[in-house]
Short mmCIF file of C-alpha atoms (C1' of nucleotides) in Angstrom, two decimals:
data_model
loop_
_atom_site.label_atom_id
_atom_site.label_comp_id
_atom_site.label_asym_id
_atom_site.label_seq_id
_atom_site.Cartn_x
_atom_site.Cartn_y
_atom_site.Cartn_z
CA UNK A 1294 87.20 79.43 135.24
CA UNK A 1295 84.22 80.40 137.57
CA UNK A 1296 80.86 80.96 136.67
CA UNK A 1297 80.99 82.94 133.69
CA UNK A 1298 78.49 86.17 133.52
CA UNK A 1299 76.68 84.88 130.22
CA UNK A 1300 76.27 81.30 129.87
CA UNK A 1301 78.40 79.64 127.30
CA UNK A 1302 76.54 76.21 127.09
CA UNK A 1303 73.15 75.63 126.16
CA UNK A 1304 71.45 72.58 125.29
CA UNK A 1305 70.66 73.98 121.19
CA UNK A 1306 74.79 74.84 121.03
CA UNK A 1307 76.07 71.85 122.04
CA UNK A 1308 73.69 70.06 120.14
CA UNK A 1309 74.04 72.08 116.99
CA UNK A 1310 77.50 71.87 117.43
CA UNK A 1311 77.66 68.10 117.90
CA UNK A 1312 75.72 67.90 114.59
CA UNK A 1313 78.41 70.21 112.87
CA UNK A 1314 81.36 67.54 114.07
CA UNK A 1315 79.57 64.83 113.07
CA UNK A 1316 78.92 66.19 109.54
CA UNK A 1317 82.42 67.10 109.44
CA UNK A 1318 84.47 64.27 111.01
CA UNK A 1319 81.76 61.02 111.14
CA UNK A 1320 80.01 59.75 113.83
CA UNK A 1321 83.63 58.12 115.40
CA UNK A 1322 84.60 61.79 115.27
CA UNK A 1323 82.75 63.03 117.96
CA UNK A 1324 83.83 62.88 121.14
CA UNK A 1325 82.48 64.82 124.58
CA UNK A 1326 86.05 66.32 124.79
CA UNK A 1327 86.54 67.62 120.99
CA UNK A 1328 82.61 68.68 121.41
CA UNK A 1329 83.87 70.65 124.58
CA UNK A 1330 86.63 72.27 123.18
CA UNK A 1331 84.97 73.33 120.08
CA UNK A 1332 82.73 75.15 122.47
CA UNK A 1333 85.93 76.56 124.76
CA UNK A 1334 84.65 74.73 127.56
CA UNK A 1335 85.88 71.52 129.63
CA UNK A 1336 83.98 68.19 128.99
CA UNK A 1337 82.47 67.99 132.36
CA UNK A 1338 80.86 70.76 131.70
CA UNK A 1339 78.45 69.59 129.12
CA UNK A 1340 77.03 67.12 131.66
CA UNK A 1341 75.25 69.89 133.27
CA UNK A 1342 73.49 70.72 130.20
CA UNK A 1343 73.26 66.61 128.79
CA UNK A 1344 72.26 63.84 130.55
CA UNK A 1345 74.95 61.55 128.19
CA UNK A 1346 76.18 61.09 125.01
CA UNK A 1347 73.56 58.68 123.55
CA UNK A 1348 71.41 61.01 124.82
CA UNK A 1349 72.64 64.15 122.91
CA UNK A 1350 72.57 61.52 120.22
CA UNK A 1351 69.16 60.63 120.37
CA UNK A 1352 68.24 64.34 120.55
CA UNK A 1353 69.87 65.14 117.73
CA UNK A 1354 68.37 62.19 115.57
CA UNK A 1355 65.01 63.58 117.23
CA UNK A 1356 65.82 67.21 115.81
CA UNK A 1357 66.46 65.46 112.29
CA UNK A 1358 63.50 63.42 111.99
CA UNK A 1359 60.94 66.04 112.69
CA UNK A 1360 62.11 67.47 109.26
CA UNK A 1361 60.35 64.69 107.73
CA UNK A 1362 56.81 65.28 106.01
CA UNK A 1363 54.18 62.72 105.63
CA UNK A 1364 51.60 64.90 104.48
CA UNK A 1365 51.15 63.77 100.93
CA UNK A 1366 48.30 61.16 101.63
CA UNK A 1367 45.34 62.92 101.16
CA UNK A 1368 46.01 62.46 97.31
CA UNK A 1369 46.46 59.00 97.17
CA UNK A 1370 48.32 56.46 98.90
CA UNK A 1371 50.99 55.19 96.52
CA UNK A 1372 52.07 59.18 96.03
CA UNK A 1373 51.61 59.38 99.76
CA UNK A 1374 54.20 56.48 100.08
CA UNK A 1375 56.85 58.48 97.54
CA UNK A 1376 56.38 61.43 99.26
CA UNK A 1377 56.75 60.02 102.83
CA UNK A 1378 59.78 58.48 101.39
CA UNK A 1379 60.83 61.05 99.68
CA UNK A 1380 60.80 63.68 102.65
CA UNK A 1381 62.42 60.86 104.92
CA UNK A 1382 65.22 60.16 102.54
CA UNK A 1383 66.17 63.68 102.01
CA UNK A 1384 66.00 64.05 106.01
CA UNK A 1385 68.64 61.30 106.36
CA UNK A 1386 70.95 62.29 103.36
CA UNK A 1387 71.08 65.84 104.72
CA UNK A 1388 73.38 64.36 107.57
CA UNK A 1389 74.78 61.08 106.46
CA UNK A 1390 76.95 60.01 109.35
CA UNK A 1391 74.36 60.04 111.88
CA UNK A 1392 72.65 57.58 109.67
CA UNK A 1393 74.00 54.73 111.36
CA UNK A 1394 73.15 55.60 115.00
CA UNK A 1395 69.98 56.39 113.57
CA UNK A 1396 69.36 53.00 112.30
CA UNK A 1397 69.28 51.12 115.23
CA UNK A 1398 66.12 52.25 116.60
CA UNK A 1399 64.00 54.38 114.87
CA UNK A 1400 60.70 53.20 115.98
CA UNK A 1401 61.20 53.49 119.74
CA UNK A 1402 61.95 57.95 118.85
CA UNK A 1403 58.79 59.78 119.34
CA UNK A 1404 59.57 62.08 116.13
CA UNK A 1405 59.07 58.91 114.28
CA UNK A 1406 56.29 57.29 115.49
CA UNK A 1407 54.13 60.12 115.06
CA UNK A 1408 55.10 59.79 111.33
CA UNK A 1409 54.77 56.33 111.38
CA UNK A 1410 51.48 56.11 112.78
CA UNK A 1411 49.81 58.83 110.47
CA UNK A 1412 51.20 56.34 107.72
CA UNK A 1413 49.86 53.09 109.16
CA UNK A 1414 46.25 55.05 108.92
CA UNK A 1415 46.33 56.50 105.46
CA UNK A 1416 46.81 52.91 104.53
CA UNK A 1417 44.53 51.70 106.34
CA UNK A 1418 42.03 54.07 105.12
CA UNK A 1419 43.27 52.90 101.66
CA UNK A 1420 42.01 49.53 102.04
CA UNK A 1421 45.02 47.28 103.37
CA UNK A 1422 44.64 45.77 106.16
CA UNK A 1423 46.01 46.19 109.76
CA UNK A 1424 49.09 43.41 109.01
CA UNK A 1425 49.43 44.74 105.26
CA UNK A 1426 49.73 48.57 106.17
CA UNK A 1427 52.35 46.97 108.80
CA UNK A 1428 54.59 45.29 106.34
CA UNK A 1429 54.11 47.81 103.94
CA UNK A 1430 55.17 51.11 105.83
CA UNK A 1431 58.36 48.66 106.99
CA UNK A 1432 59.29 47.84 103.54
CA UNK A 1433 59.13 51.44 103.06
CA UNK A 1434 61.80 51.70 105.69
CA UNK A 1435 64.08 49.28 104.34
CA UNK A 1436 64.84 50.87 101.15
CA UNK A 1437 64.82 54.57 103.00
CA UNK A 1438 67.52 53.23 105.33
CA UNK A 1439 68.88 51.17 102.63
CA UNK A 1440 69.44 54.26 100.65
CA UNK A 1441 70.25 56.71 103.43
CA UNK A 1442 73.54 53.98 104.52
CA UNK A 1443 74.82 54.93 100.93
CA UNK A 1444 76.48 51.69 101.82
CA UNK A 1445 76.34 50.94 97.98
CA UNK A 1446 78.19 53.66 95.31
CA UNK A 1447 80.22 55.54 97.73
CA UNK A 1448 81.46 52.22 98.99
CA UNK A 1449 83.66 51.65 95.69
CA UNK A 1450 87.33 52.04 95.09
CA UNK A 1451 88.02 54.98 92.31
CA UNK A 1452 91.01 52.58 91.21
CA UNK A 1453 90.17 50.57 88.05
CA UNK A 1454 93.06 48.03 88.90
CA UNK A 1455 90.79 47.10 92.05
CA UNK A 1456 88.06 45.85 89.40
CA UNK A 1457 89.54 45.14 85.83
CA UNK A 1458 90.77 41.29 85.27
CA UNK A 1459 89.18 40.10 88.57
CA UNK A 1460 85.69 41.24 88.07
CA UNK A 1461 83.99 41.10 84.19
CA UNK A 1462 81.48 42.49 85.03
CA UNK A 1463 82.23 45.41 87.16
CA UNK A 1464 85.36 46.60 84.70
CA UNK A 1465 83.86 50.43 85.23
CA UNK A 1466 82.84 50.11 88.78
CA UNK A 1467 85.97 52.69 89.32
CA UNK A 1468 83.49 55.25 87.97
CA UNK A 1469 81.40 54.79 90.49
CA UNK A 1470 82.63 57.53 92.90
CA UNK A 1471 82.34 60.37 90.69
CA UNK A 1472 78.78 59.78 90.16
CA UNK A 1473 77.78 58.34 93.07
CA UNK A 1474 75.12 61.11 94.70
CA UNK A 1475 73.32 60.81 91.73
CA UNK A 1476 73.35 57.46 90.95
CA UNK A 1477 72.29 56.63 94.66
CA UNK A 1478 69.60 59.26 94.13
CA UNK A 1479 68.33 57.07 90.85
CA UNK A 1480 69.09 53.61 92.29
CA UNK A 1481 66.72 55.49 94.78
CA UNK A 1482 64.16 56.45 92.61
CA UNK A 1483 64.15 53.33 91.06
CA UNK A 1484 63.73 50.95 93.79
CA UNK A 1485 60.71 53.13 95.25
CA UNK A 1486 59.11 53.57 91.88
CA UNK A 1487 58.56 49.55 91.67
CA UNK A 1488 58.29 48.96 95.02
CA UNK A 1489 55.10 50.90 95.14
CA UNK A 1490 53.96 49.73 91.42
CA UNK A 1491 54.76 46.35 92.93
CA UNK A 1492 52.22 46.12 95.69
CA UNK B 520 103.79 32.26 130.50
CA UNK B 521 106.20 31.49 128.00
CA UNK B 522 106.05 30.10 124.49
CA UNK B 523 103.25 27.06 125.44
CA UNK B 524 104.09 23.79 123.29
CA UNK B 525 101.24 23.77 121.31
CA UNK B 526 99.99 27.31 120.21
CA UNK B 527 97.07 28.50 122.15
CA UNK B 528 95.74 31.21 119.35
CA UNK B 529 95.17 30.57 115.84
CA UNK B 530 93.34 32.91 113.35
CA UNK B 531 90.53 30.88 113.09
CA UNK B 532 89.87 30.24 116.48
CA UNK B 533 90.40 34.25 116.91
CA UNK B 534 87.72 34.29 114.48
CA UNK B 535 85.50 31.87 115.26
CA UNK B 536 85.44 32.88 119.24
CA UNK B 537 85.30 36.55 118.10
CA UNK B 538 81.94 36.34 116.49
CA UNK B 539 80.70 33.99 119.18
CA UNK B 540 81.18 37.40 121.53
CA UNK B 541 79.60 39.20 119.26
CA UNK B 542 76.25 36.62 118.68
CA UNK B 543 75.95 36.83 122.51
CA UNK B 544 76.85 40.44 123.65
CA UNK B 545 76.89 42.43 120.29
CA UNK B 546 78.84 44.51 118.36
CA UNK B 547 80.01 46.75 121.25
CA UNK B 548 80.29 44.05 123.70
CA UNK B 549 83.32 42.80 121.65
CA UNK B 550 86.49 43.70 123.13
CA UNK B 551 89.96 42.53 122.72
CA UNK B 552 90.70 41.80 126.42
CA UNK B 553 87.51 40.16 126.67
CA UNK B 554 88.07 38.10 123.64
CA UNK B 555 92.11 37.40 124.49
CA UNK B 556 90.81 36.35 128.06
CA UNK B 557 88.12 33.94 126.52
CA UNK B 558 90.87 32.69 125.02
CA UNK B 559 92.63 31.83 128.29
CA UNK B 560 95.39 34.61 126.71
CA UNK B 561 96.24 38.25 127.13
CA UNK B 562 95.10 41.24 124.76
CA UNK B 563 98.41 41.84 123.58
CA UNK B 564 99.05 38.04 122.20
CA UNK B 565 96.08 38.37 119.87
CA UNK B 566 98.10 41.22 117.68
CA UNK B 567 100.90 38.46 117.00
CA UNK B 568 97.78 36.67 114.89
CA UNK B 569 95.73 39.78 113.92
CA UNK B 570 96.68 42.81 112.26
CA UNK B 571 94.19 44.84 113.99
CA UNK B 572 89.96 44.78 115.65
CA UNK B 573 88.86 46.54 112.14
CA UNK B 574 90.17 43.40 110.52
CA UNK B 575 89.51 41.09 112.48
CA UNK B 576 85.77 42.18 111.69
CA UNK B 577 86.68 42.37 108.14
CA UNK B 578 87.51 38.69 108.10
CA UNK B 579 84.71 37.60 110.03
CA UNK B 580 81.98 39.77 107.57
CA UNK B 581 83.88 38.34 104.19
CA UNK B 582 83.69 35.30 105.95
CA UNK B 583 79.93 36.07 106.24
CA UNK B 584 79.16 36.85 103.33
CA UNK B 585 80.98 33.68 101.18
CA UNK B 586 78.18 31.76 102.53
CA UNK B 587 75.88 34.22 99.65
CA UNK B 588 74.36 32.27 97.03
CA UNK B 589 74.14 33.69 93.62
CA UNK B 590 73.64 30.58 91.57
CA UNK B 591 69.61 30.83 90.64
CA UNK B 592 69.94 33.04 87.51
CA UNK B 593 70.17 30.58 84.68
CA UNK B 594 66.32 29.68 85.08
CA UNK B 595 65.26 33.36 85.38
CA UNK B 596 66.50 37.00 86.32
CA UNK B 597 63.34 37.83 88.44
CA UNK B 598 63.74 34.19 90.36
CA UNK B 599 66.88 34.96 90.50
CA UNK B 600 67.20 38.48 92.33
CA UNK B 601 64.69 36.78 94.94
CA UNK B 602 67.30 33.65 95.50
CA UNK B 603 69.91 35.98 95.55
CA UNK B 604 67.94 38.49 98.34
CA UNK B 605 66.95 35.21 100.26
CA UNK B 606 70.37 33.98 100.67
CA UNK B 607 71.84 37.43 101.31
CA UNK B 608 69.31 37.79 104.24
CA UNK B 609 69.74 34.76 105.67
CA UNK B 610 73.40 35.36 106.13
CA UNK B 611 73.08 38.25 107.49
CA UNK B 612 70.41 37.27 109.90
CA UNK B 613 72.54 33.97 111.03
CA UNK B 614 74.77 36.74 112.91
CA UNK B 615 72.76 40.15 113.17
CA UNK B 616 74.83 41.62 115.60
CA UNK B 617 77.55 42.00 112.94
CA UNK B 618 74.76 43.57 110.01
CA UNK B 619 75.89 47.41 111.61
CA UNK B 620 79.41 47.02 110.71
CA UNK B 621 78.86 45.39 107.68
CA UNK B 622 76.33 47.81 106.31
CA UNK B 623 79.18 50.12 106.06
CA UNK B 624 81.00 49.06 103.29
CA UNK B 625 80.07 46.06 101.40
CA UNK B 626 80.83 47.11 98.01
CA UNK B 627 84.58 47.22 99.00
CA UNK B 628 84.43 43.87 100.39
CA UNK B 629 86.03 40.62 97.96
CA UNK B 630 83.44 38.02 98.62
CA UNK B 631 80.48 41.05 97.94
CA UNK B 632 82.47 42.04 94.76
CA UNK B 633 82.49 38.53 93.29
CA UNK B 634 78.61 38.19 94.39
CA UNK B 635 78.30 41.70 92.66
CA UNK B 636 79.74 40.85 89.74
CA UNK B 637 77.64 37.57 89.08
CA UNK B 638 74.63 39.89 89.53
CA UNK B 639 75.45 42.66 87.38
CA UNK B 640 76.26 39.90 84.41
CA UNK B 641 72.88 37.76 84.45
CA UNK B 642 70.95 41.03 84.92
CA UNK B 643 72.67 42.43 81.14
CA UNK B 644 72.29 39.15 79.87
CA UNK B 645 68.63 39.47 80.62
CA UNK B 646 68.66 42.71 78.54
CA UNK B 647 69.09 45.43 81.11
CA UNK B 648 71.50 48.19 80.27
CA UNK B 649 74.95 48.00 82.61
CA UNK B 650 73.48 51.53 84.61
CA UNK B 651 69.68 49.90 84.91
CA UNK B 652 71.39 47.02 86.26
CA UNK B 653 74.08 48.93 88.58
CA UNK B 654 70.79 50.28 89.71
CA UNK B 655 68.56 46.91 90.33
CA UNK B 656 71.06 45.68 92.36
CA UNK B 657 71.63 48.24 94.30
CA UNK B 658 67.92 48.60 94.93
CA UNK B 659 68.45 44.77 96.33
CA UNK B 660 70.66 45.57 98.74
CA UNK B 661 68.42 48.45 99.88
CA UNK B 662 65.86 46.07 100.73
CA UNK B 663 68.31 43.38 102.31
CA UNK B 664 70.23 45.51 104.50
CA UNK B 665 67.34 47.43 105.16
CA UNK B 666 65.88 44.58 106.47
CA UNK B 667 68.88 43.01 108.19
CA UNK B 668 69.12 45.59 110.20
CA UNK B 669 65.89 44.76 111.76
CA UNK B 670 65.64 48.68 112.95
CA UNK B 671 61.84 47.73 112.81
CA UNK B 672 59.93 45.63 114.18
CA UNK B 673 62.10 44.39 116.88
CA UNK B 674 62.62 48.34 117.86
CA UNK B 675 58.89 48.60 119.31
CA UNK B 676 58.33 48.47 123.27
CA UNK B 677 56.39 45.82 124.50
CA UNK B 678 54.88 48.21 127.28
CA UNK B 679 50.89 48.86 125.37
CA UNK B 680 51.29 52.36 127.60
CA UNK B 681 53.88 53.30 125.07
CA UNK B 682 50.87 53.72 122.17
CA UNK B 683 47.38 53.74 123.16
CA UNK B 684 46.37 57.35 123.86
CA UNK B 685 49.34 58.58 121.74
CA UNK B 686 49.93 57.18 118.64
CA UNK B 687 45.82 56.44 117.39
CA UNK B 688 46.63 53.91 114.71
CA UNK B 689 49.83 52.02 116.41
CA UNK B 690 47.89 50.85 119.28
CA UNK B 691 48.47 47.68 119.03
CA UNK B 692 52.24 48.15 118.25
CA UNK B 693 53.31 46.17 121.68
CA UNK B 694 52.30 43.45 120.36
CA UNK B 695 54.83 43.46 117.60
CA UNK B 696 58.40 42.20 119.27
CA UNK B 697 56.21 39.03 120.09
CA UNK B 698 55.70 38.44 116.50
CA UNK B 699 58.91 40.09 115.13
CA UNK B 700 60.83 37.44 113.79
CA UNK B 701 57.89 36.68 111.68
CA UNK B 702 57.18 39.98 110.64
CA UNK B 703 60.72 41.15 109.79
CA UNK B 704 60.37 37.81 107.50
CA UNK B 705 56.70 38.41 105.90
CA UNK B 706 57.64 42.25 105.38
CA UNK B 707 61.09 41.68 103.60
CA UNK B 708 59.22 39.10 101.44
CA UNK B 709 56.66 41.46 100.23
CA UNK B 710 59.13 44.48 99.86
CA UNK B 711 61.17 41.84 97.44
CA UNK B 712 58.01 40.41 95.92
CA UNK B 713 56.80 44.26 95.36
CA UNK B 714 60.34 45.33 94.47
CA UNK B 715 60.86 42.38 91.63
CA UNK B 716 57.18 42.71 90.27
CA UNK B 717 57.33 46.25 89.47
CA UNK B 718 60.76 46.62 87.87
"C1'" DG C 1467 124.16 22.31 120.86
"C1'" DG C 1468 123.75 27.12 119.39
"C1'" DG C 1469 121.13 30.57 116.94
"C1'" DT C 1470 116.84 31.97 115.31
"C1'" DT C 1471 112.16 32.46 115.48
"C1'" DA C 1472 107.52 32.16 117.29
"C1'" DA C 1473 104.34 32.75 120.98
"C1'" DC C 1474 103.26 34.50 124.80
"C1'" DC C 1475 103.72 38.10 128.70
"C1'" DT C 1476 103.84 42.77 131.41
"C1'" DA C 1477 103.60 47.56 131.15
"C1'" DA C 1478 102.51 51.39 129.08
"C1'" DC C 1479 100.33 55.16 125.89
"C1'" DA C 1480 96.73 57.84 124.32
"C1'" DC C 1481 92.30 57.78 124.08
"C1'" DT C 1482 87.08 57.16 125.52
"C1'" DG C 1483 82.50 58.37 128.53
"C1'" DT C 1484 81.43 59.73 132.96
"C1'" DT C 1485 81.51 61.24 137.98
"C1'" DC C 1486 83.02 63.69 142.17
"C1'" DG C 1487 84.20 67.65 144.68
"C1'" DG C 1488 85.53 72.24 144.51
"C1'" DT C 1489 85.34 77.30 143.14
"C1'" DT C 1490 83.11 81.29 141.93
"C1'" DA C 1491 79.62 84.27 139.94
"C1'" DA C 1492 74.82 85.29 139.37
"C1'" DT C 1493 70.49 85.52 141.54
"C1'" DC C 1494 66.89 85.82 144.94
"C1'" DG C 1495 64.79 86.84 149.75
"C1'" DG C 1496 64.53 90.01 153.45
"C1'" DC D 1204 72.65 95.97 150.98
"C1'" DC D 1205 73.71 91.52 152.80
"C1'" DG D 1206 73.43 86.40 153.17
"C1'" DA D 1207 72.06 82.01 151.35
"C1'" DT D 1208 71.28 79.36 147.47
"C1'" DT D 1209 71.95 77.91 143.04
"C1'" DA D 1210 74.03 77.58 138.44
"C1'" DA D 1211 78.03 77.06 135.63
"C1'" DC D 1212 82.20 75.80 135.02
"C1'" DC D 1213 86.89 73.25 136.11
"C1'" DG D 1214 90.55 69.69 137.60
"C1'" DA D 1215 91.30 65.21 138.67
"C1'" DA D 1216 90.12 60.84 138.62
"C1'" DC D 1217 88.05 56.00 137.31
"C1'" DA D 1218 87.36 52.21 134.49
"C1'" DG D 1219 87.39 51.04 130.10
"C1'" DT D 1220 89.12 51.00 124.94
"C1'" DG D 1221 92.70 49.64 120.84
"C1'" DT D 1222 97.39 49.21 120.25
"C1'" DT D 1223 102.60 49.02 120.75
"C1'" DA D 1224 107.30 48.19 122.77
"C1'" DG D 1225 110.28 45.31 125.00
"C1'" DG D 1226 111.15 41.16 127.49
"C1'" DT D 1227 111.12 35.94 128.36
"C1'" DT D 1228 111.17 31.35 127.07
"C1'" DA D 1229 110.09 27.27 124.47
"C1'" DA D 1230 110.22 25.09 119.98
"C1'" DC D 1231 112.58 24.44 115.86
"C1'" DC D 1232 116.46 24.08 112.29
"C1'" DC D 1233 121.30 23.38 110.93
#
DNA sequence: GGGTTAACCTAACACTGTTCGGTTAATCGG
DNA sequence: CCGATTAACCGAACAGTGTTAGGTTAACCC
């Protein structure tokens, strides 16, 4: 195929694309070839639109995280700290397979260290110091990515023979699955709710 | 070469060499010629030991995660969700390369069942109901894979151009992979100490 | 000592991300 | 309106991945 009269790639299709694929078949799922053929196109094509993969990764993590709101502080800081949380969790559990790229290195993105640092001030304005409003916004982070890997109810077998006998304890963990969205929502919940009554 | 006289392979030094790899090049820097030729072996030779690389991994994460101690709850169920935390942490940080693939799935996993199941008990013994519970421990593991993953601290540049100007309240943020070890430990201690303190 | 099995090998398959060089259409300058 | 440049795509290839099939030979058992 030449050079088409209206282009067929453009940076906000492939990447909206990529994020379809990735929602649909996991993060392994994507690949620059499947991404090209969804888009009727060869897979050296999309290097004239992407610099690489990671890249079109990072982009799309970008494009994710700037959905996140941090603009709860001026009440207070603990319902700043839900809310931040809150917005950040929803962010990530609105595309759950991209989770894991995303947890390597969120604080090197732009999109989040803009949220970041408005957090690290409202703190600080709060009262805590420099090191506490540190240690504080990253505990934050631990139960948001925590949460968002969902490595915890949807990791369970829907089998009770995998549990009953072997495990006392865990003889309805076969439930698990069929209520896991919410209960990952509450375990959620919870697990904000005292770490911010905590501090 | 044929059939040597004494085997040169054995699962365990598959195992052991495996996660070597993976302490000094990472999770991605694991392959199976590299490991077969560390091995003084070819790729193919390892499958006569190994059923496949996913299991491989799966045996070296259970492996992992036997070394979790769950044994501090008969003095007290808040002292005992921090021993438990400790321990689980300090696994996982032995090897942290390994953390991403093992944030997938733990629940599935034997030796996190068992650990599981131990948890879930003391924490109804100590008068929570089976979904409060369910939901405490989950929270846990929000915080400790949260924090094994590290995604925070160590993800900062060390470059101070990458804050001042930019980012008003982070700008002393390159000074944080020079303390990170430190801080990763400090912040997952007050997330826990937070967490317990305000269930 | 012969048959079986275990442990290794070579070669290949189907994939991956990425690059190089080529082809053609759109676009711009005069 | 014509010529040069550029933009957009393609085909083929490279080096790498996990994995399998089939072959070779030494160790082991009866």
């Amino acid at each position: 195929m030449p050079r088409p009269s209206t282009p067929l790639l453009s940076p906000d299709r492939i990447r909206s694309t990529a994020l379809a694929i990735i929602d649909r078949d996991g993060l392994d799922g994507l690949s620059m070839r499947k991404l090209a053929a969804e888009l009727g196109v060869q897979a050296a094509s999309l290097y004239g639109h992407v610099r690489t993969k990671d890249q079109l990764l990072n982009d799309i993590a970008s494009s994710i995280l700037s959905t996140v709101d941090v603009s709860g502080f001026d009440v207070d800081w603990r319902e700043g700290l839900i809310r931040c949380a809150r917005s950040y969790r929803a962010a990530l559990s609105s595309h759950p397979n991209i989770v894991p790229f995303l947890a390597y290195g969120p604080a090197g993105r732009d999109e989040s260290l803009k949220r970041l640092d408005i957090l690290h001030g409202a703190l600080v304005d709060a009262g805590w110091s420099r090191r506490e409003a540190t240690m504080i916004a990253a505990g934050l982070m631990y139960i948001v990515f925590g949460s968002a890997l969902s490595s915890f109810s949807s990791g369970f077998s829907a089998d009770p023979a995998d549990y009953s006998g072997r495990y006392p304890h865990l003889d309805r963990a076969h439930l698990l699955p069929g209520v896991a969205r919410e209960l990952d929502h509450d375990s959620f919940e919870l697990a904000l709710a005292a770490f911010v009554r905590g501090l």
